[in-house]
XYZ file of C-alpha atoms in Angstrom:
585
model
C -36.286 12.849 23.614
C -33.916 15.236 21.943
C -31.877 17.478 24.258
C -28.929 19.780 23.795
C -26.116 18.399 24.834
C -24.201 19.846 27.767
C -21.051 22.135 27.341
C -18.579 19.907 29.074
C -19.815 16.444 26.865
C -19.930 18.854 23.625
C -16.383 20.012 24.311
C -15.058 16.413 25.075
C -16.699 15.031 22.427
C -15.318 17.847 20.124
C -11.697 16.882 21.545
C -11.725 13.272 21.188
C -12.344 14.617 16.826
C -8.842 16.075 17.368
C -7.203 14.477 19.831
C -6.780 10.991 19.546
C -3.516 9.811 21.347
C -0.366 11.791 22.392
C 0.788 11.896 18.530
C -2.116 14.096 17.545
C -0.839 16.694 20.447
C 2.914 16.943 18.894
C 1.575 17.364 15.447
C -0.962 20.206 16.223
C 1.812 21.928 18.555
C 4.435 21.202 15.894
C 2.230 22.590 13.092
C 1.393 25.880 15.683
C 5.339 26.590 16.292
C 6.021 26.397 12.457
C 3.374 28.773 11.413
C 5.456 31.231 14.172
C 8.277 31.353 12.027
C 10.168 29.135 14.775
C 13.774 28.023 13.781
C 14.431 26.062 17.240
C 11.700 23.315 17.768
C 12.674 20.853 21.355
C 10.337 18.154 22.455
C 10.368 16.542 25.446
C 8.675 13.436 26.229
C 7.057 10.849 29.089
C 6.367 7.643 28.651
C 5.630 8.055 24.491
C 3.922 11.436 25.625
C 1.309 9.794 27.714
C 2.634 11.047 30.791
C 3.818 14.448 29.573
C 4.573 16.303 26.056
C 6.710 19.838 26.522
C 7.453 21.664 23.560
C 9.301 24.785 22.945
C 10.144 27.054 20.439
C 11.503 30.314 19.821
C 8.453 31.348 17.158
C 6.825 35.298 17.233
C 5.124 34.435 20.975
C 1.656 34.991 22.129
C 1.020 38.620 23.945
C -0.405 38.020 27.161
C -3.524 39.786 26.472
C -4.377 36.960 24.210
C -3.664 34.067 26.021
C -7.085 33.102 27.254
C -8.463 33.126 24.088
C -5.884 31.122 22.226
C -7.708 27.902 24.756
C -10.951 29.194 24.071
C -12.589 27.123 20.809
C -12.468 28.529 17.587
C -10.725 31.738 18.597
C -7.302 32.178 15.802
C -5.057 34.499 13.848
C -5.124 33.172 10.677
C -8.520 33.440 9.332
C -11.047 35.923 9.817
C -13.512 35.674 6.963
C -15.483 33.081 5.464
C -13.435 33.895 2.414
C -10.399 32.887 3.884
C -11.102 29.260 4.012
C -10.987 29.120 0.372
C -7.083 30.384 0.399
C -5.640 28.927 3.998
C -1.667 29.173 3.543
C -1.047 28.142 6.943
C -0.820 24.824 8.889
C -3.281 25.691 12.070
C -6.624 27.495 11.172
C -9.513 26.142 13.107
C -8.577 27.363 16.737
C -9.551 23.425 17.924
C -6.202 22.820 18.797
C -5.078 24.341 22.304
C -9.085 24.561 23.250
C -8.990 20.517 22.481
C -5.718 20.013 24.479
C -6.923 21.424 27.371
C -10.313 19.453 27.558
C -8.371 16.336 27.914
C -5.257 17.109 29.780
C -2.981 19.221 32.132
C -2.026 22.225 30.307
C 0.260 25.031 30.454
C 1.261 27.523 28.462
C 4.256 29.895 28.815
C 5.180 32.557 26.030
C 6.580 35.570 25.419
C 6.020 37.831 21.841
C 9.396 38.153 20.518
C 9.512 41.468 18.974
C 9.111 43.454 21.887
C 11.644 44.511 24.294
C 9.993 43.338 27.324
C 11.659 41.420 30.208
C 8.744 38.985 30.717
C 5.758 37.167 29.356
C 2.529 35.723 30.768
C 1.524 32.032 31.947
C -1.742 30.413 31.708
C -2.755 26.703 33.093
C -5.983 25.137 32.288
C -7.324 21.913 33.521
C -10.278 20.112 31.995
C -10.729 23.391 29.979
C -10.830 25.609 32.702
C -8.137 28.086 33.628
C -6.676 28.080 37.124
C -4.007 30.725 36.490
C -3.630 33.945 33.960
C -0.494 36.056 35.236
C 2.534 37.765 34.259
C 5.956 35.218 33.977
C 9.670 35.506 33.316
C 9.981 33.449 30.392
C 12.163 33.505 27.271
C 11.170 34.432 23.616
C 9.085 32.106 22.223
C 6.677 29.911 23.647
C 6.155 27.025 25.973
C 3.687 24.058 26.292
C 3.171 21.505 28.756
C 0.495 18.834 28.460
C 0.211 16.494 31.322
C -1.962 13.354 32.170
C -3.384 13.037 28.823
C -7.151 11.814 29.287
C -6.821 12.021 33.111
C -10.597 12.781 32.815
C -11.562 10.390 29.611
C -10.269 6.766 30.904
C -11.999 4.811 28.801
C -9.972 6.727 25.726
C -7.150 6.516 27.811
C -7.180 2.262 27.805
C -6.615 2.985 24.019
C -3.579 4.062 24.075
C -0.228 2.002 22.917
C 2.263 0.978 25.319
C 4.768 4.142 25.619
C 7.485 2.910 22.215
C 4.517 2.632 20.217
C 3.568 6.139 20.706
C 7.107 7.216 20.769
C 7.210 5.954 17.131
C 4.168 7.803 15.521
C 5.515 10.818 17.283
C 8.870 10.814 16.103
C 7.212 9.684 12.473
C 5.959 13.254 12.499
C 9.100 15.201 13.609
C 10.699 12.858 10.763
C 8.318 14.821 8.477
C 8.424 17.998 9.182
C 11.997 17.897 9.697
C 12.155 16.803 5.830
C 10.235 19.343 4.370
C 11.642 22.493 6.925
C 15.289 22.022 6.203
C 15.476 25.602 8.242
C 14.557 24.292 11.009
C 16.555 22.767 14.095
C 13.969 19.645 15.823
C 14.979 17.694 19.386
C 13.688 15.352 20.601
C 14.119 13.726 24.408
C 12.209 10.990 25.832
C 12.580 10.243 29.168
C 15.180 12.345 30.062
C 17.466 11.181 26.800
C 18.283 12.980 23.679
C 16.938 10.669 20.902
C 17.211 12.992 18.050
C 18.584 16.117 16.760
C 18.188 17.323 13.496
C 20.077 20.599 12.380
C 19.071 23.337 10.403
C 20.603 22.683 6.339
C 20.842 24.528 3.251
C 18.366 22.785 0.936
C 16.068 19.856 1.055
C 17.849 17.778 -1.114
C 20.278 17.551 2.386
C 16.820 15.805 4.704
C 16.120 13.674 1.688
C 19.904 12.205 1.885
C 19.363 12.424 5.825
C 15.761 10.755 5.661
C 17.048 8.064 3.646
C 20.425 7.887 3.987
C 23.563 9.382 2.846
C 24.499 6.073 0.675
C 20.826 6.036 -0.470
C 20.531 5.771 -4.448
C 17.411 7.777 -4.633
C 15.942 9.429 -7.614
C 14.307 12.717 -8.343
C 12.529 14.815 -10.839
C 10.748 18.101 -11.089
C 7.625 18.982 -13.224
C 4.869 22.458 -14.058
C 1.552 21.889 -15.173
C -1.381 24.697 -14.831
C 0.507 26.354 -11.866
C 1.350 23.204 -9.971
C 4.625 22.507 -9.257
C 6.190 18.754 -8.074
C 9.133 17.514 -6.569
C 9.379 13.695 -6.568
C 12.149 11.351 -5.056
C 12.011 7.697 -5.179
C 14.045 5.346 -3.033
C 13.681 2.055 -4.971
C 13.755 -0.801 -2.516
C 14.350 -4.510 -3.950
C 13.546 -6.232 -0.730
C 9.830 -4.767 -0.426
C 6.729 -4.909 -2.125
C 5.513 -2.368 -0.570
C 4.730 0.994 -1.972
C 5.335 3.918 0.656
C 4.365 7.137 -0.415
C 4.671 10.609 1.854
C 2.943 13.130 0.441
C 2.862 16.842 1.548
C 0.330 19.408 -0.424
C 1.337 23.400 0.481
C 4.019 21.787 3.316
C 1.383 19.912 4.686
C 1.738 16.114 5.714
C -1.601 14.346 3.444
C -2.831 10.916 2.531
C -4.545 11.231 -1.187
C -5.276 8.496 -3.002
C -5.134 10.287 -6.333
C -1.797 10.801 -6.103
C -0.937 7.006 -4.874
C -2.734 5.976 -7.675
C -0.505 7.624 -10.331
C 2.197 6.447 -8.734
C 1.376 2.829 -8.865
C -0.526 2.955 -12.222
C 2.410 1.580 -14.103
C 3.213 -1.528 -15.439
C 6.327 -1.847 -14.030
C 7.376 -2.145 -10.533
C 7.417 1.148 -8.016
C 8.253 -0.710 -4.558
C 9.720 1.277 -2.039
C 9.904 4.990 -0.273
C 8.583 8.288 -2.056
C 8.103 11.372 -1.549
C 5.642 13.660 -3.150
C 5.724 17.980 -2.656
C 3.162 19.949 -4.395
C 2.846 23.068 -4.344
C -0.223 25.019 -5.913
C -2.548 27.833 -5.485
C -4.778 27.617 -2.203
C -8.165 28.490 -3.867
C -7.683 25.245 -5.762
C -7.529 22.836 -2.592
C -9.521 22.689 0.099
C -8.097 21.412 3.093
C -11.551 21.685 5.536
C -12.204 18.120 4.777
C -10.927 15.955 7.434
C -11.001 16.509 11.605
C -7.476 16.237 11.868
C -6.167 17.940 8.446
C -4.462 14.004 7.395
C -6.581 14.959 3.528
C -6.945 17.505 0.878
C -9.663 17.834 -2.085
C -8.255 18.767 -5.714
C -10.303 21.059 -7.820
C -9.032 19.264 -10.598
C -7.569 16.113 -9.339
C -7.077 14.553 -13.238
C -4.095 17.365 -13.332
C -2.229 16.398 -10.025
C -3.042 12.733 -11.250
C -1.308 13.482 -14.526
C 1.639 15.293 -13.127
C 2.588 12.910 -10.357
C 2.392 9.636 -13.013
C 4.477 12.098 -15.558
C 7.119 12.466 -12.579
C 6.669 8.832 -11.703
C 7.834 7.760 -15.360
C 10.628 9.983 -15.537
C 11.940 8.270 -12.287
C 11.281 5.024 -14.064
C 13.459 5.908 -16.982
C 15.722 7.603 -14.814
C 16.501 4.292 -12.807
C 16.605 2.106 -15.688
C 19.248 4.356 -17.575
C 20.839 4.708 -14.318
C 20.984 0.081 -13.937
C 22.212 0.366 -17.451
C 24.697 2.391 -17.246
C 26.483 1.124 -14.004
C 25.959 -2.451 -14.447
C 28.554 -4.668 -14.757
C 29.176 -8.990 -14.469
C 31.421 -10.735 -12.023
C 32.859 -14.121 -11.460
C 31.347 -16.308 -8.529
C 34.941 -16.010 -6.893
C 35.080 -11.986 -6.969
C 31.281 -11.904 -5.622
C 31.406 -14.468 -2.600
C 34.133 -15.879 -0.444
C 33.916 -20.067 -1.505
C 34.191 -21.423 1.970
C 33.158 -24.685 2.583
C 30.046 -25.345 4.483
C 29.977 -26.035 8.683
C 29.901 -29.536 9.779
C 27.466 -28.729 12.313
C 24.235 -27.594 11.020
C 21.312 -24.737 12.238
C 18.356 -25.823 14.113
C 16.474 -23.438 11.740
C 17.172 -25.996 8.908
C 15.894 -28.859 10.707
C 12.537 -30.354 8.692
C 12.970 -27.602 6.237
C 10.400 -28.513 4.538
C 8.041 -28.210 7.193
C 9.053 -25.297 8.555
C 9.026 -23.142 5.290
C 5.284 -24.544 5.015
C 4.700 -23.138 8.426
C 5.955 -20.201 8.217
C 4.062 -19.465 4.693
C 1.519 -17.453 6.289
C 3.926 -15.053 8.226
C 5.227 -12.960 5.434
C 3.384 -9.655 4.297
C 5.318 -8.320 1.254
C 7.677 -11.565 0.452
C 5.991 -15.146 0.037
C 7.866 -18.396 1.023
C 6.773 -21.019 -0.581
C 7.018 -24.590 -0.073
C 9.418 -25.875 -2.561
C 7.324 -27.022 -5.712
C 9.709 -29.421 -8.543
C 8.111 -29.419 -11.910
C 6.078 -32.437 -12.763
C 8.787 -32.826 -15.934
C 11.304 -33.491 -13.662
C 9.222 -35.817 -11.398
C 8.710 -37.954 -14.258
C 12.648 -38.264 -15.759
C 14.189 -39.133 -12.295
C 15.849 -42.372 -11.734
C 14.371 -45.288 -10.505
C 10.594 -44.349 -10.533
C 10.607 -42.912 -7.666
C 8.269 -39.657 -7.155
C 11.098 -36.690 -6.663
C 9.610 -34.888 -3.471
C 9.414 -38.290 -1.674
C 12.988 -38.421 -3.020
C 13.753 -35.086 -1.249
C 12.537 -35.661 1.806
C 13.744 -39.057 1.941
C 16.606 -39.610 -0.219
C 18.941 -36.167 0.171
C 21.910 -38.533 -1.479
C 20.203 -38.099 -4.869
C 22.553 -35.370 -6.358
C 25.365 -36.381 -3.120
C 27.016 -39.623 -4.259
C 28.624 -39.132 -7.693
C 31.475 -37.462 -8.749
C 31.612 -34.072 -10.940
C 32.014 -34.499 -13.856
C 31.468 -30.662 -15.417
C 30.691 -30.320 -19.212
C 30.034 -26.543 -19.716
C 27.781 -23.750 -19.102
C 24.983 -22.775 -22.043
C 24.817 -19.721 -23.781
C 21.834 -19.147 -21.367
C 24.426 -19.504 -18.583
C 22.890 -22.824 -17.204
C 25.908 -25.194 -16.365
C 25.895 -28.774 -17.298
C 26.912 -31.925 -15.485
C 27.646 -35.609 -16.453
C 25.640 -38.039 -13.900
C 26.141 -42.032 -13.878
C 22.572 -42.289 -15.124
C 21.563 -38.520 -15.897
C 22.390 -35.140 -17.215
C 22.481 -32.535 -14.665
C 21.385 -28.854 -15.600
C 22.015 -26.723 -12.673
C 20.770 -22.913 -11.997
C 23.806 -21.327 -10.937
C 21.565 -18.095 -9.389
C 18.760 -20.338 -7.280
C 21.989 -22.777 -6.219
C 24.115 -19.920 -4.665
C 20.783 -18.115 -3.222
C 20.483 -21.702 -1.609
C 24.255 -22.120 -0.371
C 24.273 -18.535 1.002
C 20.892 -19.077 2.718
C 22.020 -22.082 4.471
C 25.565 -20.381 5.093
C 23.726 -17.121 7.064
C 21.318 -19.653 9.095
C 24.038 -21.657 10.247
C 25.867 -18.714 11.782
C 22.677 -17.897 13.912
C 22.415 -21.628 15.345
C 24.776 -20.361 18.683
C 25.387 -16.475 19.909
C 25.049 -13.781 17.403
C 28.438 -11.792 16.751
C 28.864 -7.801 16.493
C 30.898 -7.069 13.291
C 31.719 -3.194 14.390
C 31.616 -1.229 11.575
C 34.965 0.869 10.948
C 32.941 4.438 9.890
C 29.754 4.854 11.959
C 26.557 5.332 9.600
C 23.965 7.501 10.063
C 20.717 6.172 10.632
C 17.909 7.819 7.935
C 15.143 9.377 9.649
C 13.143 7.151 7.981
C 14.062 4.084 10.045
C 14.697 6.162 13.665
C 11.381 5.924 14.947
C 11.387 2.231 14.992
C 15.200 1.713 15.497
C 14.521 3.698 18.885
C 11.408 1.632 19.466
C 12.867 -1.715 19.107
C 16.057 -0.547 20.868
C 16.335 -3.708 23.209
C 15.210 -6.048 20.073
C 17.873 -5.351 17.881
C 20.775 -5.234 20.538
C 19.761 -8.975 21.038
C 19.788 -9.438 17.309
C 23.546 -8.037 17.137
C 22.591 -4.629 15.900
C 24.589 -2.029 18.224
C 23.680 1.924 17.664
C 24.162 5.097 19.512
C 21.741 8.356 19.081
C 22.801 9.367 15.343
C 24.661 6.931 14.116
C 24.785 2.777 13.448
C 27.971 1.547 15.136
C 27.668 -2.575 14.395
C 25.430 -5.275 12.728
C 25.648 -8.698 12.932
C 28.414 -10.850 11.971
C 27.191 -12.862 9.436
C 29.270 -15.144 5.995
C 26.973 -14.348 2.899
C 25.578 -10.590 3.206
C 29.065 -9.758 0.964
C 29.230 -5.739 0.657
C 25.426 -5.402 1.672
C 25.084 -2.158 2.661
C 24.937 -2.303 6.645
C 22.032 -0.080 6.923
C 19.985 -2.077 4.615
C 20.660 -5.172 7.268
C 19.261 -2.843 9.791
C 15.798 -2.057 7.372
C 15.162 -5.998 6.702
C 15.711 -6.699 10.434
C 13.051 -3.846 11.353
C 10.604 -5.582 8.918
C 10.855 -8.532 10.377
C 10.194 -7.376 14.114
C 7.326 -4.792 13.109
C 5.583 -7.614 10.995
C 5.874 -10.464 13.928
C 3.688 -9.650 16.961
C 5.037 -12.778 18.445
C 7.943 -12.492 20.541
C 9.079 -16.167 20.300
C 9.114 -15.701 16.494
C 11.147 -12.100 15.945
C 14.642 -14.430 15.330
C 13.313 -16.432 12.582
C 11.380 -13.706 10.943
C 14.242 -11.362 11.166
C 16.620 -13.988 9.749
C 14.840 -15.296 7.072
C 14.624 -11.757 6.070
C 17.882 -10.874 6.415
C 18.839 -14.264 4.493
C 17.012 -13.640 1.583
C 18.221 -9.925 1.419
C 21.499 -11.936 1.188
C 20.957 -13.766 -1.423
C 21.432 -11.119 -3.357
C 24.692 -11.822 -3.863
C 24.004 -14.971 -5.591
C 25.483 -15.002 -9.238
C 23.657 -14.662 -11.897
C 22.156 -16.184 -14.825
C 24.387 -15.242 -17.740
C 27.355 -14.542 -15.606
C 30.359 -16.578 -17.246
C 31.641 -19.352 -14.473
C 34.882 -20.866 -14.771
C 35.372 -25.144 -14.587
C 36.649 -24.293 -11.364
C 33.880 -22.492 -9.807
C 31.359 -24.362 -11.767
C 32.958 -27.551 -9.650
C 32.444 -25.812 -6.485
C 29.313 -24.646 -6.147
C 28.338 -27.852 -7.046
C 30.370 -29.203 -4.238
C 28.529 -26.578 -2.017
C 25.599 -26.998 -3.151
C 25.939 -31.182 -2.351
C 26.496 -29.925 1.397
C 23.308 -28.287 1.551
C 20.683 -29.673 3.605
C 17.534 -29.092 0.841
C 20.207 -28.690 -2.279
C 16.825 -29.019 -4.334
C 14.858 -25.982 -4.061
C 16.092 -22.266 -3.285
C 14.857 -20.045 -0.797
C 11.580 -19.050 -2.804
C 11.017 -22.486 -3.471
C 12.398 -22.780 -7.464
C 14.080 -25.693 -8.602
C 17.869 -25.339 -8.200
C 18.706 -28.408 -10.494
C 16.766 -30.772 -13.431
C 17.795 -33.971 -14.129
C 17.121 -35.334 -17.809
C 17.695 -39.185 -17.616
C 19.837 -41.118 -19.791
C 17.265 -43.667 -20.543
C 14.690 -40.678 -21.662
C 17.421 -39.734 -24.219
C 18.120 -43.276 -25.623
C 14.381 -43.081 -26.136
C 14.441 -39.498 -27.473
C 17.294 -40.578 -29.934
C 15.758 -44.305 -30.715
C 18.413 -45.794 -28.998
């Protein structure tokens, strides 16, 4: 039998579209304290906003005449007309968002309309939608809400929720945003009684890109107009990710689109890392009515804001390959990496290599290890028959008990080496990615050291939400930090001038991408090892007799010499007895 639902499982039912966890709450209130012209945002937080959100601002105020119906469902002051959904400029429309709050929750409102020289303002608290109190109340300009004991009345939604960092990160995710894109405003954030963030007020947006990212952050940006839509584009390039991150905001609002990720990725050549995306257009040609929670947009004419964004896109390209070409520059092994020789004592991470790499195949998201794979060439020209990976895992003494004996380095920049019974051709890149891989591991085999950095660096906003959330994580990793700034990272041979803060972005990958507590350390090392590596030589790079001696040396010390990190062959061997054959002797 069909029946009308009742008002009190209509309204829940209509919150739980809305409100979905404490994050939902700080963006609606957010979005509500920006569209009153606020230039002082403060947040305070319980337990990741589970226990209690506050937030106050010092925006135009609500009269207190009006107070009962800004918790009252679709009551608002921005539209009016049906016609105004077709040209919506502002972030909050529906007059869901307070009505939905206080369905689910504790709330209070305090607020006082800023333009009128009166000494006080009004209160209102509502529980499970209904109000308790309406009165006059000293307050300051602005306004004031408190949401307690989210879901008090919904507990199955309330089992949902994250423990309290996890919703302390998607809520300071969305401060991160807005704080980018309202570079007039001042946002604070405390949770649990401790000031986690401040963001001041700055001249242009070009200042929260170089705060979002970072001040040493090589980013690139472009600007294009096409049929009255206007982009702004930066692009953060990031070598150690595949992954494609793209923040998108449409009329200063925070959107997903997959038209515009698609243009972005629809080259043929490689996009990884951060973006961001503004576009700004008419409102009659977007509709933004299309999703509960405002997260999409529809395009009128989504083929033009899918040829402006891959237009922008390809200038960044060209902008970042005129940029490699015009700063590069070549350096000696000796100038690039300190040659010290290896420790006696070696890391329990390299014990059974092999295995473990085959193990831990399966754990990586955006980077691949491989087991190490020799080509079936070089299988077949090794000494004494023997097959080469039972020679690897059996035999490490195959490269370990002859003298050097260095002929010269190709015009490729592959270095050659007289053998009693071979020719050696050794990679100079995959042998130094394998020397400095086995150099970092070793350091971690005891207690991790602090290297305290001698200028502080500010952490982007990018990054804070999860630096805060895995506070205790990377303290135990050697990562020290206070509420701005990085202060230390760990003391490790091999990262050369790696940039500290990158450190700090491989180790976050590595904890957010490993559920398993027992496994953060060797995620987050292998990580930061092969973020290393980087400063391998490389290919092409002229080596002197000298340095072409020691890294074979090193690379004799290693405990797989054979394969580097990714698994590529760091050395072929092209017996003598295949040339005697190849030359008729």
């Amino acid at each position: 039998m069909i029946k009308k639902l009742n008002h009190d499982v209509s309204m829940r039912i209509a919150a739980g579209e809305v409100i979905e966890r404490p994050v939902s709450i700080v963006k609606e209130l957010i979005e509500n304290s920006i569209d009153a012209f606020s230039r002082e945002i403060t947040l305070y937080l319980e337990q990741g906003g589970k226990t209690s959100i506050v937030i106050e601002d010092d925006g135009i105020g609500i009269p207190f005449e009006e107070l009962p119906l800004a918790v009252e469902r679709y009551a608002t002051s921005k539209i009016s007309e049906i016609e105004d959904l077709e040209r919506i400029s502002t972030l909050g429309y529906r007059g869901e968002a307070l009505a939905s709050i206080s369905a689910v929750s504790k709330l209070e409102i305090r607020s006082r309309v800023a333009n009128k020289d009166i000494d006080s303002g009004g209160i209102i608290k509502c529980e499970a939608e209904k109000i308790l109190i309406h009165s006059l109340f000293p307050c300051k300009k602005g306004t004031r809400i408190q949401v307690d004991n989210l879901f008090f009345n919904l507990p199955a939604r309330r089992k949902f929720l994250k423990n309290s960092s996890a919703e302390l990160r998607r809520i300071l995710q969305v401060i991160n945003d807005y704080s980018l894109i309202h570079p007039e405003i001042t946002f604070r954030v405390f949770s649990d009684n401790r000031k986690i963030i401040e963001y001041h007020c700055v001249d242009t947006m070009a200042d929260t890109v170089k705060r979002y990212w970072g001040e040493d952050t090589s980013c690139f940006y472009t600007e294009r107009e096409r049929e009255n839509i206007h982009l702004r584009i930066w692009w953060n390039p990031l070598p150690d990710s595949r992954r494609v991150l793209v923040s998108l905001f449409v009329n200063g609002r925070r959107v997903q689109d997959s038209t515009v990720r698609a243009a972005i990725i629809s080259g043929d050549v490689v996009v990884n890392g951060e973006w961001i995306a503004l576009i700004d257009m008419p409102t009659e040609e977007l509709d933004v009515n299309i999703h509960p929670t405002k997260e999409e947009v529809r395009f009128r004419k989504s083929q033009n804001i899918f040829k402006i964004v891959y237009d922008g896109t390809h200038d960044l390209i060209s902008q970042r390959l005129s940029f490699k070409e015009t700063c590069g520059y070549k350096e000696s092994i000796s100038e690039s990496v300190d040659l010290m020789p290896m420790l006696e004592s070696q890391s329990y991470f390299m014990e059974n290599e092999l295995n473990t790499l085959k193990r831990t195949n399966s754990l990586f998201d955006d980077t691949r290890v491989e087991s190490p794979q020799i080509p079936s060439s070089y299988q077949s020209e090794v000494s004494s028959g023997k097959q080469i990976e039972t020679q690897i895992m059996e035999d490490k003494n195959i490269i370990k008990e002859f003298d050097i004996n260095y002929i010269g380095q190709t015009g490729r920049g592959f270095l050659l080496f007289d053998m009693p019974d071979s020719l050696a051709i050794l990679d100079p890149h995959a042998a130094h990615e394998r020397i400095l891989f086995e150099e970092i591991l070793n350091d971690f085999k005891d207690t991790i050291k602090t290297q305290t950095l001698a200028l502080p660096m500010e952490i982007p906003l990018m990054v804070k939400p999860i630096v805060y959330s895995n506070e205790n994580e990377l303290k135990k990793l050697g990562f020290t930090f206070d509420e701005k700034n990085l202060l230390g990272v760990p003391d490790i041979r091999g990262k050369g001038h790696l940039n500290p803060i990158e450190l700090l972005r491989s180790a976050l990958k590595g904890i957010e991408n490993e559920t398993d507590k027992s496994k953060i350390d060797r995620e987050v090392w292998w990580r930061i090892a092969r973020l290393a590596c980087r400063n391998a030589v490389k290919l092409g790079w002229h080596i002197e007799k000298s340095e072409a001696e020691e890294l074979m040396n090193r690379l004799k010390s290693c405990e797989t010499p054979f394969t580097c990190p990714h698994g590529r062959p760091t050395i072929y061997l092209l017996n003598n007895r295949k040339l005697e054959e190849w030359f008729e002797r």
